[in-house]
Amino acid sequence: MVKTLNVPLIGARRHGPPDRAARVSRHAGDPRLLALVAVAFTVAQLVFVHPAMGLGWDETVYVSQVSPHTPAAFFSAPRARGVSLLVAPIASWSSSTTLLRVYLALLSGLGLFVALRVWRGLFPVRVLAVAGAFFATLWVTLFYGPQAMPNYWVAVGALVCVGCFLRAQADRWDRAAPLGVGLSAALMAWMRPTDAVWVTLPLLVAAVAVPRWRRARPLLALVAGLLAGAAEWIVEAYVGYGGLGQRLADGSRIQGGLGWNIAIGDQLRSLGGRALCRPCTGGMPSPGVTAWWFVLPLVAALGLVIAVKARRPAATLLLLACAATASTPYLFMIGYAAPRFLLPFYALLAIPVADALVHLVTVPGRPWRPVIVTLVALGLAGHLAVQFAVLQDTVRRTTDEHRGWAATATELHRLGVRPPCRLTGRQAVPIAYYTGCASVATAGHNANATRASITRDARHMPVAVLTGPGVKPPGYARDWAPHRAGRLNVYVAPGAGGGTP
């Protein structure tokens, strides 16, 4: 049986400073193994996810908010400013995507190390190392770790928050644990306020409903962290979106209307490397690509059984509860899918899964142990092969798409569309970033202009409309000079230097 070093988390009562057993628990295990996992994760990102891949659609929105090299893109209701502030140390002075990717890869490796180290003493280091390796080798983790996107950081914050919450409950004299609860809750809310609420819901319930866990400091730290992280988002709701209720309603509308909607099939379709599955049509990936997704909850359930038999169920139960609530809106309340949405779910399940795997391969004195070890090894080898195959294909397709945007931007420059300028139409948001223009729209989720304002701008600066093949431009651009840029048609307004190669 795998043994943890933690003191009991339910029923523990302390009336003085922590005893020697608790001090040993807090410092149990060599953290260098966790550091090795984090370093390997960082290196893998730099090797397999090309730093020069270019920025994706959502990334251009976040980065443009702090970049002096391009106008800020329209910031829709569901988005939060956390990612923009995260990339500001680089994006505020450099337009180098390579430098930004390297910075984010290093930062994500450090975040993984901190998230695992928080759990040292609650689970053996070897379990945490396996958990970190499992989470770090998922294609979606490697793909989004070095990207300017919020979901990885919600996942890291979730791991830290649950671990610090358990530490605070186990040892009321641990002053660092409540601080960790507050800071990690703030990080999650800073990145995605609604996700932070879903992740921490079991912690809030446990802090109120479990008699032994009714301690003011962890609960206050959790609530204060959520409010501090979401404060800017809430203030911005009243300043620019008509109030908090209106911003939440707009966010729901942009996401297709949140409500009862089983999106499990959509998530399965996205596992083949579809960054955004909206609308989520087409066939399912091969069973070899999706098998791990069905095995994951079963192994996590085995981890719970092992924890219950070892009389240490609290940590595993809380991890599984937070994983369940974190995944709820993306499995049952949304009409599309993106694999990154479930990163917090995978991170929280990683420790129970690792606990079960380590138990299976280390339990002594059983004749079938070599068979189990062989099966686990083969399963993990096949799992890694699938993950890296999907990752390579996803990186290739994404790189090609981003290069297409860059090529369109180059053609627009050749046609005289240079800053200050305006772009509207198909894929205008990312292409505008690559071109150095502002993106405008008269309808849809990013509506921020009118036809009159676009035609007015066209009198004194370059303006272009982008359309797909066979799609006619809007009425105000019917007489603009037509051109071809990659797979798109480009209509460039006359005057102000536009329309002339």
Short mmCIF file of C-alpha atoms in Angstrom, two decimals:
data_model
loop_
_atom_site.label_atom_id
_atom_site.label_comp_id
_atom_site.label_asym_id
_atom_site.label_seq_id
_atom_site.Cartn_x
_atom_site.Cartn_y
_atom_site.Cartn_z
CA MET A 1 0.00 0.00 0.00
CA VAL A 2 1.30 3.45 -0.90
CA LYS A 3 1.77 5.43 2.29
CA THR A 4 1.37 9.19 2.52
CA LEU A 5 3.07 11.29 5.11
CA ASN A 6 0.14 13.50 5.92
CA VAL A 7 -1.44 13.89 9.30
CA PRO A 8 -5.17 13.08 9.38
CA LEU A 9 -7.21 15.83 7.77
CA ILE A 10 -10.61 14.95 9.18
CA GLY A 11 -11.02 14.83 12.87
CA ALA A 12 -7.65 16.43 13.56
CA ARG A 13 -7.73 18.86 16.45
CA ARG A 14 -4.78 20.99 17.52
CA HIS A 15 -4.52 23.17 20.58
CA GLY A 16 -0.89 24.19 20.23
CA PRO A 17 2.05 24.43 17.85
CA PRO A 18 2.44 21.58 15.37
CA ASP A 19 4.08 18.47 16.77
CA ARG A 20 7.15 16.73 15.40
CA ALA A 21 5.11 14.42 13.14
CA ALA A 22 3.48 17.39 11.43
CA ARG A 23 6.84 19.10 10.96
CA VAL A 24 8.24 15.94 9.36
CA SER A 25 5.14 15.71 7.15
CA ARG A 26 5.59 19.26 5.94
CA HIS A 27 9.17 18.66 4.86
CA ALA A 28 8.87 15.04 3.73
CA GLY A 29 10.42 14.05 0.45
CA ASP A 30 13.06 15.52 -1.81
CA PRO A 31 11.62 18.31 -3.99
CA ARG A 32 14.38 17.89 -6.58
CA LEU A 33 12.36 15.17 -8.28
CA LEU A 34 9.49 17.65 -8.67
CA ALA A 35 11.91 20.23 -10.02
CA LEU A 36 13.15 17.69 -12.56
CA VAL A 37 9.59 17.10 -13.77
CA ALA A 38 9.04 20.87 -14.11
CA VAL A 39 12.30 21.35 -16.02
CA ALA A 40 11.45 18.49 -18.37
CA PHE A 41 8.03 20.06 -18.95
CA THR A 42 9.63 23.38 -19.84
CA VAL A 43 12.11 21.79 -22.23
CA ALA A 44 9.38 19.72 -23.88
CA GLN A 45 7.37 22.86 -24.57
CA LEU A 46 10.32 24.57 -26.22
CA VAL A 47 11.12 21.48 -28.30
CA PHE A 48 7.67 20.32 -29.40
CA VAL A 49 5.70 23.59 -29.48
CA HIS A 50 7.73 25.85 -31.75
CA PRO A 51 8.38 29.21 -30.03
CA ALA A 52 8.01 30.86 -33.46
CA MET A 53 4.56 29.32 -34.01
CA GLY A 54 2.88 32.74 -34.03
CA LEU A 55 -0.04 33.94 -31.95
CA GLY A 56 -3.52 32.44 -32.15
CA TRP A 57 -6.81 34.31 -32.40
CA ASP A 58 -7.48 34.64 -28.67
CA GLU A 59 -3.83 35.30 -27.96
CA THR A 60 -3.85 38.31 -30.25
CA VAL A 61 -6.76 39.74 -28.28
CA TYR A 62 -4.99 39.33 -24.93
CA VAL A 63 -1.57 40.48 -26.12
CA SER A 64 -2.93 43.48 -28.03
CA GLN A 65 -4.28 44.93 -24.78
CA VAL A 66 -0.74 45.66 -23.55
CA SER A 67 1.27 45.79 -26.77
CA PRO A 68 2.39 49.20 -28.09
CA HIS A 69 2.85 47.67 -31.56
CA THR A 70 -0.82 47.15 -32.46
CA PRO A 71 -4.22 48.61 -31.44
CA ALA A 72 -6.11 46.77 -28.72
CA ALA A 73 -8.68 44.33 -30.07
CA PHE A 74 -12.27 44.37 -28.86
CA PHE A 75 -12.46 42.76 -25.41
CA SER A 76 -15.66 40.74 -25.17
CA ALA A 77 -17.62 40.14 -21.97
CA PRO A 78 -16.35 36.66 -20.97
CA ARG A 79 -12.67 37.64 -21.10
CA ALA A 80 -10.61 38.71 -18.09
CA ARG A 81 -7.43 40.79 -17.97
CA GLY A 82 -5.25 38.24 -16.20
CA VAL A 83 -3.52 36.93 -19.32
CA SER A 84 -2.81 40.44 -20.58
CA LEU A 85 -1.13 41.32 -17.31
CA LEU A 86 0.73 38.00 -17.32
CA VAL A 87 2.33 38.74 -20.70
CA ALA A 88 2.87 42.45 -20.06
CA PRO A 89 6.50 42.08 -18.88
CA ILE A 90 7.39 40.96 -22.42
CA ALA A 91 4.59 42.16 -24.71
CA SER A 92 4.71 45.73 -23.39
CA TRP A 93 8.08 46.32 -25.04
CA SER A 94 8.74 43.49 -27.52
CA SER A 95 6.74 42.17 -30.47
CA SER A 96 8.77 38.95 -30.57
CA THR A 97 6.51 35.91 -30.40
CA THR A 98 9.54 33.67 -29.81
CA LEU A 99 10.59 35.66 -26.75
CA LEU A 100 7.03 35.60 -25.42
CA ARG A 101 6.77 31.82 -25.89
CA VAL A 102 10.07 31.19 -24.09
CA TYR A 103 8.98 33.43 -21.22
CA LEU A 104 5.64 31.64 -20.87
CA ALA A 105 7.27 28.19 -21.09
CA LEU A 106 9.65 29.09 -18.26
CA LEU A 107 6.81 30.56 -16.23
CA SER A 108 4.55 27.55 -16.76
CA GLY A 109 7.35 25.20 -15.68
CA LEU A 110 7.81 27.23 -12.51
CA GLY A 111 4.05 27.18 -11.93
CA LEU A 112 3.95 23.39 -12.22
CA PHE A 113 6.78 23.04 -9.70
CA VAL A 114 5.04 25.29 -7.17
CA ALA A 115 1.72 23.48 -7.65
CA LEU A 116 3.32 20.08 -7.01
CA ARG A 117 5.49 21.25 -4.12
CA VAL A 118 2.44 22.49 -2.22
CA TRP A 119 1.29 18.86 -2.00
CA ARG A 120 4.58 17.57 -0.57
CA GLY A 121 3.71 15.82 2.69
CA LEU A 122 0.09 15.30 1.70
CA PHE A 123 1.20 12.66 -0.83
CA PRO A 124 4.60 11.02 -1.34
CA VAL A 125 6.94 12.86 -3.68
CA ARG A 126 7.00 9.93 -6.11
CA VAL A 127 3.21 10.16 -6.45
CA LEU A 128 3.47 13.90 -7.06
CA ALA A 129 6.21 13.39 -9.63
CA VAL A 130 4.07 10.87 -11.51
CA ALA A 131 1.10 13.24 -11.28
CA GLY A 132 3.18 16.10 -12.66
CA ALA A 133 4.57 13.91 -15.45
CA PHE A 134 1.09 12.71 -16.38
CA PHE A 135 -0.37 16.21 -16.53
CA ALA A 136 2.69 17.66 -18.28
CA THR A 137 2.66 15.06 -21.06
CA LEU A 138 -0.95 15.59 -22.10
CA TRP A 139 -0.87 17.20 -25.54
CA VAL A 140 -3.25 19.91 -24.42
CA THR A 141 -1.00 20.86 -21.48
CA LEU A 142 2.12 21.02 -23.63
CA PHE A 143 0.29 22.94 -26.34
CA TYR A 144 -1.21 25.59 -24.07
CA GLY A 145 1.55 25.89 -21.47
CA PRO A 146 3.54 28.43 -23.55
CA GLN A 147 0.47 30.20 -24.93
CA ALA A 148 -1.05 33.47 -23.80
CA MET A 149 -4.22 31.74 -22.63
CA PRO A 150 -5.84 31.51 -19.17
CA ASN A 151 -6.75 27.83 -18.74
CA TYR A 152 -3.35 26.45 -17.76
CA TRP A 153 -3.08 29.06 -15.03
CA VAL A 154 -6.52 28.20 -13.69
CA ALA A 155 -5.30 24.58 -13.51
CA VAL A 156 -2.14 25.54 -11.61
CA GLY A 157 -4.12 27.80 -9.30
CA ALA A 158 -6.61 25.01 -8.63
CA LEU A 159 -3.89 22.58 -7.54
CA VAL A 160 -2.27 25.15 -5.27
CA CYS A 161 -5.59 26.26 -3.80
CA VAL A 162 -6.79 22.76 -2.85
CA GLY A 163 -3.39 21.79 -1.46
CA CYS A 164 -3.06 24.92 0.66
CA PHE A 165 -6.65 24.55 1.85
CA LEU A 166 -5.88 21.03 3.11
CA ARG A 167 -2.70 22.24 4.79
CA ALA A 168 -4.57 25.04 6.52
CA GLN A 169 -7.16 22.58 7.84
CA ALA A 170 -4.53 20.09 9.01
CA ASP A 171 -2.45 22.68 10.83
CA ARG A 172 -4.05 25.84 12.16
CA TRP A 173 -0.57 27.16 13.00
CA ASP A 174 0.53 27.09 9.37
CA ARG A 175 0.44 30.75 8.44
CA ALA A 176 1.61 30.24 4.87
CA ALA A 177 -1.26 27.92 3.93
CA PRO A 178 -4.12 30.47 4.16
CA LEU A 179 -1.97 32.93 2.23
CA GLY A 180 -1.52 30.28 -0.46
CA VAL A 181 -5.29 29.74 -0.54
CA GLY A 182 -5.92 33.44 -1.07
CA LEU A 183 -3.21 33.97 -3.69
CA SER A 184 -4.14 30.92 -5.75
CA ALA A 185 -7.84 31.81 -5.62
CA ALA A 186 -6.94 35.31 -6.78
CA LEU A 187 -4.86 33.86 -9.64
CA MET A 188 -7.79 31.77 -10.86
CA ALA A 189 -10.25 34.65 -10.61
CA TRP A 190 -7.72 36.95 -12.25
CA MET A 191 -7.65 34.59 -15.23
CA ARG A 192 -11.27 33.38 -15.44
CA PRO A 193 -13.59 34.53 -12.60
CA THR A 194 -16.41 32.09 -13.34
CA ASP A 195 -14.00 29.14 -13.54
CA ALA A 196 -12.57 30.14 -10.17
CA VAL A 197 -16.01 29.93 -8.59
CA TRP A 198 -16.69 26.49 -10.06
CA VAL A 199 -13.30 25.15 -8.94
CA THR A 200 -13.57 26.43 -5.38
CA LEU A 201 -17.23 25.55 -4.81
CA PRO A 202 -16.40 22.30 -2.92
CA LEU A 203 -13.88 24.20 -0.77
CA LEU A 204 -16.50 26.78 0.16
CA VAL A 205 -19.01 24.05 0.99
CA ALA A 206 -16.45 22.04 2.99
CA ALA A 207 -15.37 25.10 4.98
CA VAL A 208 -18.98 25.65 6.05
CA ALA A 209 -20.46 22.14 6.21
CA VAL A 210 -17.63 20.05 7.70
CA PRO A 211 -17.52 20.78 11.45
CA ARG A 212 -13.79 20.19 11.83
CA TRP A 213 -13.07 22.50 8.90
CA ARG A 214 -15.02 25.50 10.14
CA ARG A 215 -12.02 27.73 10.53
CA ALA A 216 -12.16 31.39 9.75
CA ARG A 217 -8.73 31.90 8.24
CA PRO A 218 -8.93 29.48 5.28
CA LEU A 219 -12.51 30.50 4.48
CA LEU A 220 -11.75 34.22 4.70
CA ALA A 221 -8.60 33.76 2.64
CA LEU A 222 -10.56 31.89 -0.04
CA VAL A 223 -13.34 34.48 -0.25
CA ALA A 224 -10.89 37.39 -0.13
CA GLY A 225 -8.77 35.82 -2.87
CA LEU A 226 -11.75 35.30 -5.15
CA LEU A 227 -12.94 38.87 -4.63
CA ALA A 228 -9.47 40.36 -5.07
CA GLY A 229 -8.85 38.45 -8.28
CA ALA A 230 -12.26 39.26 -9.74
CA ALA A 231 -12.36 42.89 -8.55
CA GLU A 232 -11.12 44.40 -11.81
CA TRP A 233 -13.50 42.22 -13.84
CA ILE A 234 -16.45 43.29 -11.66
CA VAL A 235 -15.53 46.99 -11.80
CA GLU A 236 -15.07 46.77 -15.56
CA ALA A 237 -18.52 45.17 -15.80
CA TYR A 238 -20.11 48.31 -14.36
CA VAL A 239 -17.88 50.70 -16.29
CA GLY A 240 -18.09 49.16 -19.75
CA TYR A 241 -20.71 46.39 -19.89
CA GLY A 242 -23.80 47.76 -18.18
CA GLY A 243 -23.34 45.99 -14.84
CA LEU A 244 -22.31 42.62 -13.50
CA GLY A 245 -25.56 40.89 -14.41
CA GLN A 246 -25.40 42.26 -17.94
CA ARG A 247 -21.79 41.13 -18.38
CA LEU A 248 -22.66 37.64 -17.20
CA ALA A 249 -25.65 37.58 -19.54
CA ASP A 250 -23.50 38.80 -22.46
CA GLY A 251 -20.88 36.20 -21.66
CA SER A 252 -23.52 33.47 -21.67
CA ARG A 253 -24.91 34.71 -24.99
CA ILE A 254 -21.46 34.79 -26.60
CA GLN A 255 -20.92 31.20 -25.50
CA GLY A 256 -24.17 30.14 -27.09
CA GLY A 257 -26.38 30.46 -24.03
CA LEU A 258 -25.31 28.55 -20.93
CA GLY A 259 -27.77 25.93 -19.75
CA TRP A 260 -28.31 22.21 -19.71
CA ASN A 261 -26.38 20.88 -22.69
CA ILE A 262 -24.40 17.66 -22.70
CA ALA A 263 -21.10 18.49 -24.41
CA ILE A 264 -19.26 15.25 -23.67
CA GLY A 265 -19.38 14.26 -27.34
CA ASP A 266 -18.05 17.68 -28.32
CA GLN A 267 -15.11 17.31 -25.96
CA LEU A 268 -14.36 13.88 -27.39
CA ARG A 269 -14.29 15.33 -30.92
CA SER A 270 -11.85 18.02 -29.79
CA LEU A 271 -9.36 15.47 -28.42
CA GLY A 272 -8.03 14.89 -31.93
CA GLY A 273 -6.38 18.32 -31.84
CA ARG A 274 -9.20 20.74 -32.61
CA ALA A 275 -8.38 23.91 -30.71
CA LEU A 276 -11.98 25.09 -31.02
CA CYS A 277 -14.84 22.76 -31.86
CA ARG A 278 -17.61 25.25 -32.74
CA PRO A 279 -19.79 24.05 -34.31
CA CYS A 280 -18.63 20.66 -33.16
CA THR A 281 -19.52 18.48 -36.12
CA GLY A 282 -17.74 15.70 -37.94
CA GLY A 283 -16.69 12.25 -36.86
CA MET A 284 -15.07 11.14 -33.64
CA PRO A 285 -11.30 10.62 -33.45
CA SER A 286 -10.08 7.04 -33.47
CA PRO A 287 -10.58 4.98 -30.30
CA GLY A 288 -6.81 5.05 -29.76
CA VAL A 289 -6.95 8.84 -29.43
CA THR A 290 -9.90 8.94 -27.03
CA ALA A 291 -9.28 5.81 -24.93
CA TRP A 292 -7.30 7.64 -22.24
CA TRP A 293 -10.25 9.97 -21.65
CA PHE A 294 -12.45 7.05 -20.59
CA VAL A 295 -9.71 5.36 -18.56
CA LEU A 296 -8.84 8.55 -16.63
CA PRO A 297 -11.92 8.71 -14.33
CA LEU A 298 -11.73 4.96 -13.70
CA VAL A 299 -8.13 5.17 -12.50
CA ALA A 300 -9.01 8.24 -10.42
CA ALA A 301 -11.84 6.25 -8.80
CA LEU A 302 -9.32 3.51 -8.01
CA GLY A 303 -7.19 6.19 -6.37
CA LEU A 304 -10.15 7.04 -4.15
CA VAL A 305 -10.65 3.39 -3.20
CA ILE A 306 -6.97 3.13 -2.26
CA ALA A 307 -7.19 6.32 -0.19
CA VAL A 308 -10.30 5.10 1.65
CA LYS A 309 -8.67 1.75 2.48
CA ALA A 310 -5.60 3.60 3.75
CA ARG A 311 -7.86 5.82 5.90
CA ARG A 312 -6.73 9.04 4.25
CA PRO A 313 -9.68 9.90 2.00
CA ALA A 314 -9.97 13.65 2.60
CA ALA A 315 -7.38 14.90 0.13
CA THR A 316 -8.49 12.58 -2.67
CA LEU A 317 -12.17 13.30 -2.09
CA LEU A 318 -11.59 17.04 -2.23
CA LEU A 319 -9.51 16.76 -5.39
CA LEU A 320 -12.22 14.71 -7.11
CA ALA A 321 -14.97 17.06 -5.94
CA CYS A 322 -13.15 20.13 -7.26
CA ALA A 323 -12.38 18.32 -10.52
CA ALA A 324 -16.07 17.47 -10.90
CA THR A 325 -17.28 21.05 -10.37
CA ALA A 326 -14.48 22.47 -12.55
CA SER A 327 -15.61 20.29 -15.47
CA THR A 328 -19.37 20.73 -14.98
CA PRO A 329 -19.91 23.87 -17.11
CA TYR A 330 -17.80 22.50 -19.96
CA LEU A 331 -19.33 19.04 -20.02
CA PHE A 332 -22.97 19.84 -19.28
CA MET A 333 -23.67 23.56 -19.82
CA ILE A 334 -22.09 24.71 -23.07
CA GLY A 335 -22.83 24.02 -26.72
CA TYR A 336 -19.29 23.64 -28.03
CA ALA A 337 -15.88 22.44 -26.88
CA ALA A 338 -12.23 23.34 -26.64
CA PRO A 339 -9.78 20.89 -25.07
CA ARG A 340 -8.14 23.63 -23.00
CA PHE A 341 -11.36 24.14 -21.04
CA LEU A 342 -10.71 20.89 -19.12
CA LEU A 343 -7.12 21.61 -18.09
CA PRO A 344 -8.14 22.27 -14.44
CA PHE A 345 -10.06 18.98 -14.48
CA TYR A 346 -6.98 17.07 -15.69
CA ALA A 347 -4.68 18.78 -13.19
CA LEU A 348 -6.92 17.96 -10.22
CA LEU A 349 -7.38 14.34 -11.33
CA ALA A 350 -3.64 13.86 -11.87
CA ILE A 351 -2.82 13.20 -8.21
CA PRO A 352 -5.48 10.51 -7.55
CA VAL A 353 -4.53 8.91 -10.88
CA ALA A 354 -0.85 8.93 -9.95
CA ASP A 355 -1.64 7.57 -6.49
CA ALA A 356 -3.46 4.61 -8.07
CA LEU A 357 -0.70 3.92 -10.61
CA VAL A 358 2.07 4.02 -8.02
CA HIS A 359 0.07 1.71 -5.78
CA LEU A 360 -0.47 -0.77 -8.60
CA VAL A 361 3.22 -1.05 -9.49
CA THR A 362 4.68 -0.97 -5.96
CA VAL A 363 2.38 -3.10 -3.81
CA PRO A 364 4.61 -5.97 -2.68
CA GLY A 365 4.12 -9.69 -2.22
CA ARG A 366 1.54 -10.44 -4.90
CA PRO A 367 2.13 -12.96 -7.70
CA TRP A 368 0.37 -10.86 -10.35
CA ARG A 369 2.47 -7.78 -9.71
CA PRO A 370 4.78 -8.32 -12.77
CA VAL A 371 1.73 -8.58 -14.99
CA ILE A 372 0.28 -5.35 -13.58
CA VAL A 373 3.60 -3.55 -13.97
CA THR A 374 3.85 -4.68 -17.58
CA LEU A 375 0.30 -3.63 -18.39
CA VAL A 376 0.75 -0.22 -16.76
CA ALA A 377 4.04 0.32 -18.61
CA LEU A 378 2.52 -0.63 -21.95
CA GLY A 379 -0.52 1.53 -21.31
CA LEU A 380 1.61 4.55 -20.43
CA ALA A 381 3.86 4.03 -23.45
CA GLY A 382 0.85 3.88 -25.77
CA HIS A 383 -0.66 6.91 -24.05
CA LEU A 384 2.53 8.95 -24.57
CA ALA A 385 2.72 7.92 -28.22
CA VAL A 386 -0.85 9.09 -28.82
CA GLN A 387 -0.36 12.37 -26.96
CA PHE A 388 2.76 13.33 -28.87
CA ALA A 389 1.28 12.29 -32.21
CA VAL A 390 -1.75 14.54 -31.63
CA LEU A 391 0.54 17.32 -30.39
CA GLN A 392 2.74 17.23 -33.48
CA ASP A 393 -0.24 17.31 -35.82
CA THR A 394 -1.87 20.15 -33.86
CA VAL A 395 1.31 22.23 -33.84
CA ARG A 396 1.78 21.70 -37.57
CA ARG A 397 -1.78 22.73 -38.46
CA THR A 398 -1.71 25.69 -36.09
CA THR A 399 1.62 26.90 -37.43
CA ASP A 400 0.32 26.71 -41.00
CA GLU A 401 -2.76 28.72 -40.04
CA HIS A 402 -0.71 31.42 -38.31
CA ARG A 403 1.67 31.62 -41.26
CA GLY A 404 -1.37 32.12 -43.48
CA TRP A 405 -2.40 35.11 -41.38
CA ALA A 406 1.12 36.51 -41.57
CA ALA A 407 1.15 36.06 -45.36
CA THR A 408 -2.17 37.89 -45.64
CA ALA A 409 -0.74 40.72 -43.53
CA THR A 410 2.26 40.94 -45.85
CA GLU A 411 -0.02 41.17 -48.87
CA LEU A 412 -2.11 43.87 -47.16
CA HIS A 413 1.06 45.87 -46.54
CA ARG A 414 1.92 45.51 -50.22
CA LEU A 415 -1.52 46.86 -51.10
CA GLY A 416 -0.91 49.92 -48.97
CA VAL A 417 -2.85 48.82 -45.89
CA ARG A 418 -0.43 49.91 -43.18
CA PRO A 419 -0.89 51.40 -39.70
CA PRO A 420 -2.91 53.32 -38.85
CA CYS A 421 -5.52 51.21 -40.61
CA ARG A 422 -8.74 49.25 -40.09
CA LEU A 423 -9.69 45.67 -41.00
CA THR A 424 -13.12 44.08 -40.89
CA GLY A 425 -14.64 40.84 -42.02
CA ARG A 426 -13.47 37.23 -41.97
CA GLN A 427 -10.62 36.53 -39.49
CA ALA A 428 -10.13 40.27 -39.11
CA VAL A 429 -9.12 40.03 -35.44
CA PRO A 430 -5.91 37.95 -35.79
CA ILE A 431 -5.00 39.32 -39.22
CA ALA A 432 -5.37 42.87 -37.92
CA TYR A 433 -2.87 42.05 -35.18
CA TYR A 434 -0.37 40.71 -37.70
CA THR A 435 -0.93 43.75 -39.93
CA GLY A 436 -0.77 46.30 -37.14
CA CYS A 437 -4.33 47.48 -37.81
CA ALA A 438 -7.37 47.86 -35.61
CA SER A 439 -10.08 45.24 -36.10
CA VAL A 440 -13.67 46.42 -36.34
CA ALA A 441 -17.00 44.63 -36.75
CA THR A 442 -20.58 45.78 -37.25
CA ALA A 443 -22.18 42.58 -35.94
CA GLY A 444 -21.43 39.48 -33.94
CA HIS A 445 -19.63 38.97 -30.64
CA ASN A 446 -16.98 41.59 -31.44
CA ALA A 447 -19.29 44.34 -32.73
CA ASN A 448 -17.62 47.68 -32.04
CA ALA A 449 -18.38 49.82 -35.10
CA THR A 450 -21.06 50.84 -37.57
CA ARG A 451 -21.05 50.91 -41.35
CA ALA A 452 -21.06 54.69 -41.19
CA SER A 453 -17.98 54.77 -38.95
CA ILE A 454 -16.12 52.35 -41.25
CA THR A 455 -16.84 54.41 -44.38
CA ARG A 456 -15.90 57.56 -42.49
CA ASP A 457 -12.58 56.02 -41.44
CA ALA A 458 -11.95 54.96 -45.06
CA ARG A 459 -11.78 58.62 -46.11
CA HIS A 460 -8.59 59.29 -44.14
CA MET A 461 -6.87 55.95 -43.55
CA PRO A 462 -6.45 52.54 -45.23
CA VAL A 463 -9.45 50.26 -44.61
CA ALA A 464 -9.95 46.74 -45.96
CA VAL A 465 -12.74 44.17 -45.88
CA LEU A 466 -11.85 40.45 -45.77
CA THR A 467 -14.21 37.82 -47.12
CA GLY A 468 -14.07 34.12 -47.85
CA PRO A 469 -14.12 32.70 -51.39
CA GLY A 470 -17.42 33.35 -53.13
CA VAL A 471 -18.67 35.70 -50.39
CA LYS A 472 -19.68 39.19 -51.48
CA PRO A 473 -18.43 42.19 -49.51
CA PRO A 474 -20.89 44.42 -47.63
CA GLY A 475 -22.69 47.08 -49.66
CA TYR A 476 -20.41 49.93 -48.66
CA ALA A 477 -17.39 48.03 -50.04
CA ARG A 478 -18.84 46.82 -53.35
CA ASP A 479 -16.88 49.43 -55.29
CA TRP A 480 -13.60 48.95 -53.39
CA ALA A 481 -10.62 47.46 -55.24
CA PRO A 482 -10.74 43.64 -55.05
CA HIS A 483 -7.60 41.60 -54.44
CA ARG A 484 -6.67 38.08 -53.43
CA ALA A 485 -4.59 37.34 -50.32
CA GLY A 486 -4.08 33.64 -49.69
CA ARG A 487 -7.50 32.05 -49.26
CA LEU A 488 -9.24 35.35 -48.65
CA ASN A 489 -10.64 38.08 -50.85
CA VAL A 490 -9.54 41.57 -49.85
CA TYR A 491 -11.43 44.76 -50.72
CA VAL A 492 -9.33 47.85 -50.14
CA ALA A 493 -10.91 51.27 -49.80
CA PRO A 494 -9.68 53.95 -52.21
CA GLY A 495 -7.81 56.95 -50.92
CA ALA A 496 -5.51 57.44 -47.93
CA GLY A 497 -2.87 55.33 -49.64
CA GLY A 498 -5.06 52.23 -49.79
CA GLY A 499 -5.61 50.16 -52.86
CA THR A 500 -2.29 50.95 -54.54
CA PRO A 501 0.48 48.38 -54.58
#
